[in-house]
Structure formats: C-alpha cells, structure tokens
Amino acid sequence: MPKDLSQTNPQSDPARPATIIPRPDHNVSRQQISPNALKVLYRLNNAGFQAYLVGGGVRDLLLGREPKDFDVATDARPEEIHDLFRNSRLIGRRFRLVHVRYGREIIEVSTFRALHGEDDAHPERHTDDSGRILRDNVFGSLAEDAFRRDFTVNALYYNIADFSVIDHVDGVRDLRDGLLRLIGDPDLRFREDPVRMLRAVRFAAKLGFRIEPRTAKFIPELSDLLRDIPPARLFEEVLKLFLGGYAAQTFEELLRYDLFRQLFPFTEEALAHEENAFPLTFVARALENTDKRIAEDRPVTPFFLFAVLLWEPVRRRAEVLESQGMSASDAMRIAADEVCARQLEFVALPRRFSTPMREVWQLQPRFENRSGKRALRLLGHPRFRAAYDFLVLRAETGEADPDLAAHWTKLQEVDADEQHTMLSQPDGTKAKRRRRGGRRRKPGGDGGE
Ligand code: ATP
Ligand code: MG
C-alpha cells in the first residue's frame, strides 16, 4: 500500500483502501435481488469462494430502481464456477465467463480480472494498435477487478458474506451526484474499448445522469474508433440503446456526441441534408412510441426499429430512382438493397429482422391503392399491421398523406359490410395522392413483391 495517498489519482489506484459501506448504511436488501442470483452467490460462498453482486444490479438497487439483470463477480475460476453449477455454460472470447441459467433468467458470473498495461508477461491480454483490448483474461483481485470496469457507478460490489457494499472508485459519491465517470484516464479507457462511449450515453439517458466533463470531452474526439468494432457487437449495442426504454433521450445524446453517425452514417447524412425537420421528427416520434410501448410492457421488435432508423436514406434513394422512371415498387426494393448493403458494414442485422424490415418498406407504396382487390390483399398481408403502424407514423410527421392513413385506419374499424363498400369504391386516390408534391412520374403501380 502506498504511504502517501495524496500523490495518487483516486480513480486509478488499486492499492488505495476501499470504502466499505456496512448493511445498515445502504438500501440494498436481499428481497430485491432475484432468488436465482442469491442462489448463485450463496453456493459460491459456501464452496469457499468470494461472491459479490456487481455492475448494473448494485447500481440500480442503490438508486432504488429495478435492475435489468444480475451480474456476479467471484475469485473462483471459470472452470470452478462451471463445476459448481450443472446449469452453466462457459462463454466468451474477449472475456471468458460463465452463464448460469434458470429458465429464462441468466446470471452472468465472471472471475475477478486485472487491468494490466502493455505487458509481455501477460500474453493472455492483447491490445491492437489503437489500444483496443482484444482479449482480457488475466485474473486478479477484487480491487483490480473494480478498476478494469467502465464507470465508477458500475464498479460497486455487494458482498453476500456480510451484505456490505465495497467501493474502490468513489462510485457511491458519483451515484449520489448523478455523474457518469469513466474510471482512470478517459482517453485510454475509451481507446481500450470504444463501445464504452455508447455505454456512457446509454447510461446517462437511462439514469438521467450527466457525463462527467472530462469523460464527455473525449467522446466526440474518439467517436471514429467505433469503426473498428465488429458490426455484430454494434448490433447488440444498438438494441440496448434503442430498446431499453429510453430511446428518445438516447437518440438525442447520440447525435450530440457525434456517435449516431458512427452507427447509421446514411441516416445521419439524410437527416442533416433535409431542409424540413420532419425526418428527424419521424425518428424521434417513433422512438417515443417505442419507449411508451416498453413502459406499458407491450412488445417491441428490432425490425420495426431498424425500419424507422433506415427509412430516410431508403425513402430518399427510392424517390430519386422513381424520378428516373422506375416503378414505386422497384424503386423501393432497389433503394433498400443499396442502403442495406452499405449499412451492414457498420451495424449487423440478422436476416430474421432484415426481411420483415424490408417488407414494411415494400408495403408503403401499396397503401396508395385504397380499394379493390389490391387493397384487400394488402389488408390480409402478414406484415400489414407493422406496415400500417409505419404509415401512421409517416403521416403524423408530415411525410405521408394523413387522409391516406385515416382511410386505412377506418378500413380496419368498420364492420364487414362497410369494409366491402369501401373496398369496392373506385380508387379515387390518384389525384390527391401526394401531399409533398412528389417527384414521381408514374402513379402508384401495383407494388407487388
Ligand atoms: P445494464 O445491465 O443495466 O444494461 P450493466 O452496468 O449491468 O447495465 P452490463 O453490460 O450488464 O451492464 O455489464 C455488467 C458490468 O460489467 C458493468 O456494470 C461493468 O462493471 C462491466 N462492464 C460491462 N461492459 C464493460 C466494458 N465494455 N468495459 C468495462 N467494463 C464493462
Ligand atoms: Mg447488467
């Protein structure tokens, strides 16, 4: 332990004694911890290992919020953890850890790790030229484990042995002050793992915290580093950013910190070039809806989210293709092909989501046929509901004809007889079809897929 503590940076000295907050002085109670997480903690502890609840679970409980999931840290090695739990699996390349599964709940158990600099003595740890960590399997002590975590508020440990909270990084103070502070040197820590920039924004939005200025300063400076992150990992992060219940706020912060561009460059470009505000409103409104649905425990799907996020570049491109004489349907399909091909280099999108996303787009021009067999077929299309919701959003934000949306709303509300009458009326839509004086030459077309 260093003699002169005043010489050290409080956020980067593992030798500094931790603050221990005994049970009577904090509000984390076992009643709020999932029974499965408790089971894991007790079994590790009974087998002679240290066992702590750590990360978002402790953070959220200290804030009086309900945690999304529970993570456990221990001095047991991955194989030892695996041996203790029949229902467990060893996973991960970058970090080797153990998932203990109870039905749908997974408790993530990780072994204490250390943060070493470039060090030939630790071939288990590798960084690339920009300082990014590629592998990180050097085991360490609890103190070392605390310092390799991202934010101070994420590095608090709840000790199952005596129910105290252990704080090595002044996380409790930052929690009280509503500050998101990267542990150690922000420049270095963001370079180690640029995804921490996205995490900063996500937690700030979710918790209503401020990003501490020294941490915040580096984000726009280093945002380019996200280009090196594999698209599959960014897909996972995008879901957490936009399907976590705080998407609207997160979107604003992503724009503010120049991060949105790194994920959806074509959308950012389309939004930036637009004279009218409606495309931005469209995304913002859709995200507010998403947040509302999550708050009401209604389902949200990644394909709808991506349909929203990529719509503006697809729509613009389709408009150009249509102005060159292509049918609405072909223009939409080709625009989708083009935008998706380029976008996938940034953020992955598994086919099970990209297929329905594209269907939602492809059905948009088909709404222009208000009656007749085509309209009837559209009503029965398996993706009708999502496509209709999408149309309503477009209409609400001024990009599609509100009368058209109202027509399709009514068509669903009326009884079978009236629906029949509406559908058998001649399609009088073509004259008043486009509100925004679209550049298209040919009317709607069938839009068949
Ligand atoms: P939530 O689960 O509510 O989204 P969380 O803080 O629990 O938030 P997880 O992704 O579950 O986030 O990670 C658990 C913990 O692991 C974090 O709290 C943090 O201590 C550590 N951690 C996760 N990702 C990183 C990272 N990229 N760099 C450093 N530490 C990380
Ligand atoms: Mg978590």
PDB file of C-alpha atoms in Angstrom, residues 195 198 202 231-244 247 250 254 260 262-264 302 305-306 309 343 346-349:
ATOM      1  CA  VAL A 195     -18.109   0.753 -27.092  1.00  0.00           C
ATOM      2  CA  LEU A 198     -22.072   4.169 -26.413  1.00  0.00           C
ATOM      3  CA  ARG A 202     -26.947   4.826 -22.777  1.00  0.00           C
ATOM      4  CA  PRO A 231     -20.845  -4.956 -36.741  1.00  0.00           C
ATOM      5  CA  ALA A 232     -22.277  -7.895 -34.794  1.00  0.00           C
ATOM      6  CA  ARG A 233     -21.290  -6.322 -31.478  1.00  0.00           C
ATOM      7  CA  LEU A 234     -22.702  -2.966 -32.571  1.00  0.00           C
ATOM      8  CA  PHE A 235     -25.985  -4.654 -33.434  1.00  0.00           C
ATOM      9  CA  GLU A 236     -26.239  -5.845 -29.831  1.00  0.00           C
ATOM     10  CA  GLU A 237     -25.412  -2.363 -28.582  1.00  0.00           C
ATOM     11  CA  VAL A 238     -27.958  -0.730 -30.886  1.00  0.00           C
ATOM     12  CA  LEU A 239     -30.665  -2.949 -29.416  1.00  0.00           C
ATOM     13  CA  LYS A 240     -29.623  -1.917 -25.912  1.00  0.00           C
ATOM     14  CA  LEU A 241     -29.526   1.751 -26.940  1.00  0.00           C
ATOM     15  CA  PHE A 242     -32.952   1.812 -28.562  1.00  0.00           C
ATOM     16  CA  LEU A 243     -34.928  -0.952 -26.910  1.00  0.00           C
ATOM     17  CA  GLY A 244     -34.024  -0.175 -23.315  1.00  0.00           C
ATOM     18  CA  ALA A 247     -34.574   5.571 -26.844  1.00  0.00           C
ATOM     19  CA  THR A 250     -30.551   8.280 -26.103  1.00  0.00           C
ATOM     20  CA  LEU A 254     -26.017  10.081 -29.656  1.00  0.00           C
ATOM     21  CA  PHE A 260     -25.103   8.353 -34.185  1.00  0.00           C
ATOM     22  CA  GLN A 262     -20.822   6.047 -36.468  1.00  0.00           C
ATOM     23  CA  LEU A 263     -23.762   3.673 -36.319  1.00  0.00           C
ATOM     24  CA  PHE A 264     -26.083   4.979 -39.037  1.00  0.00           C
ATOM     25  CA  PRO A 302     -35.927  -4.869 -33.743  1.00  0.00           C
ATOM     26  CA  LEU A 305     -36.814  -0.094 -35.071  1.00  0.00           C
ATOM     27  CA  PHE A 306     -34.417  -0.627 -37.964  1.00  0.00           C
ATOM     28  CA  LEU A 309     -33.837   4.224 -38.387  1.00  0.00           C
ATOM     29  CA  GLN A 343     -25.260  -0.106 -43.796  1.00  0.00           C
ATOM     30  CA  PHE A 346     -21.452  -0.671 -39.782  1.00  0.00           C
ATOM     31  CA  VAL A 347     -24.164  -2.444 -37.835  1.00  0.00           C
ATOM     32  CA  ALA A 348     -25.109  -6.059 -38.473  1.00  0.00           C
ATOM     33  CA  LEU A 349     -28.743  -7.002 -38.905  1.00  0.00           C
TER      34      LEU A 349
END
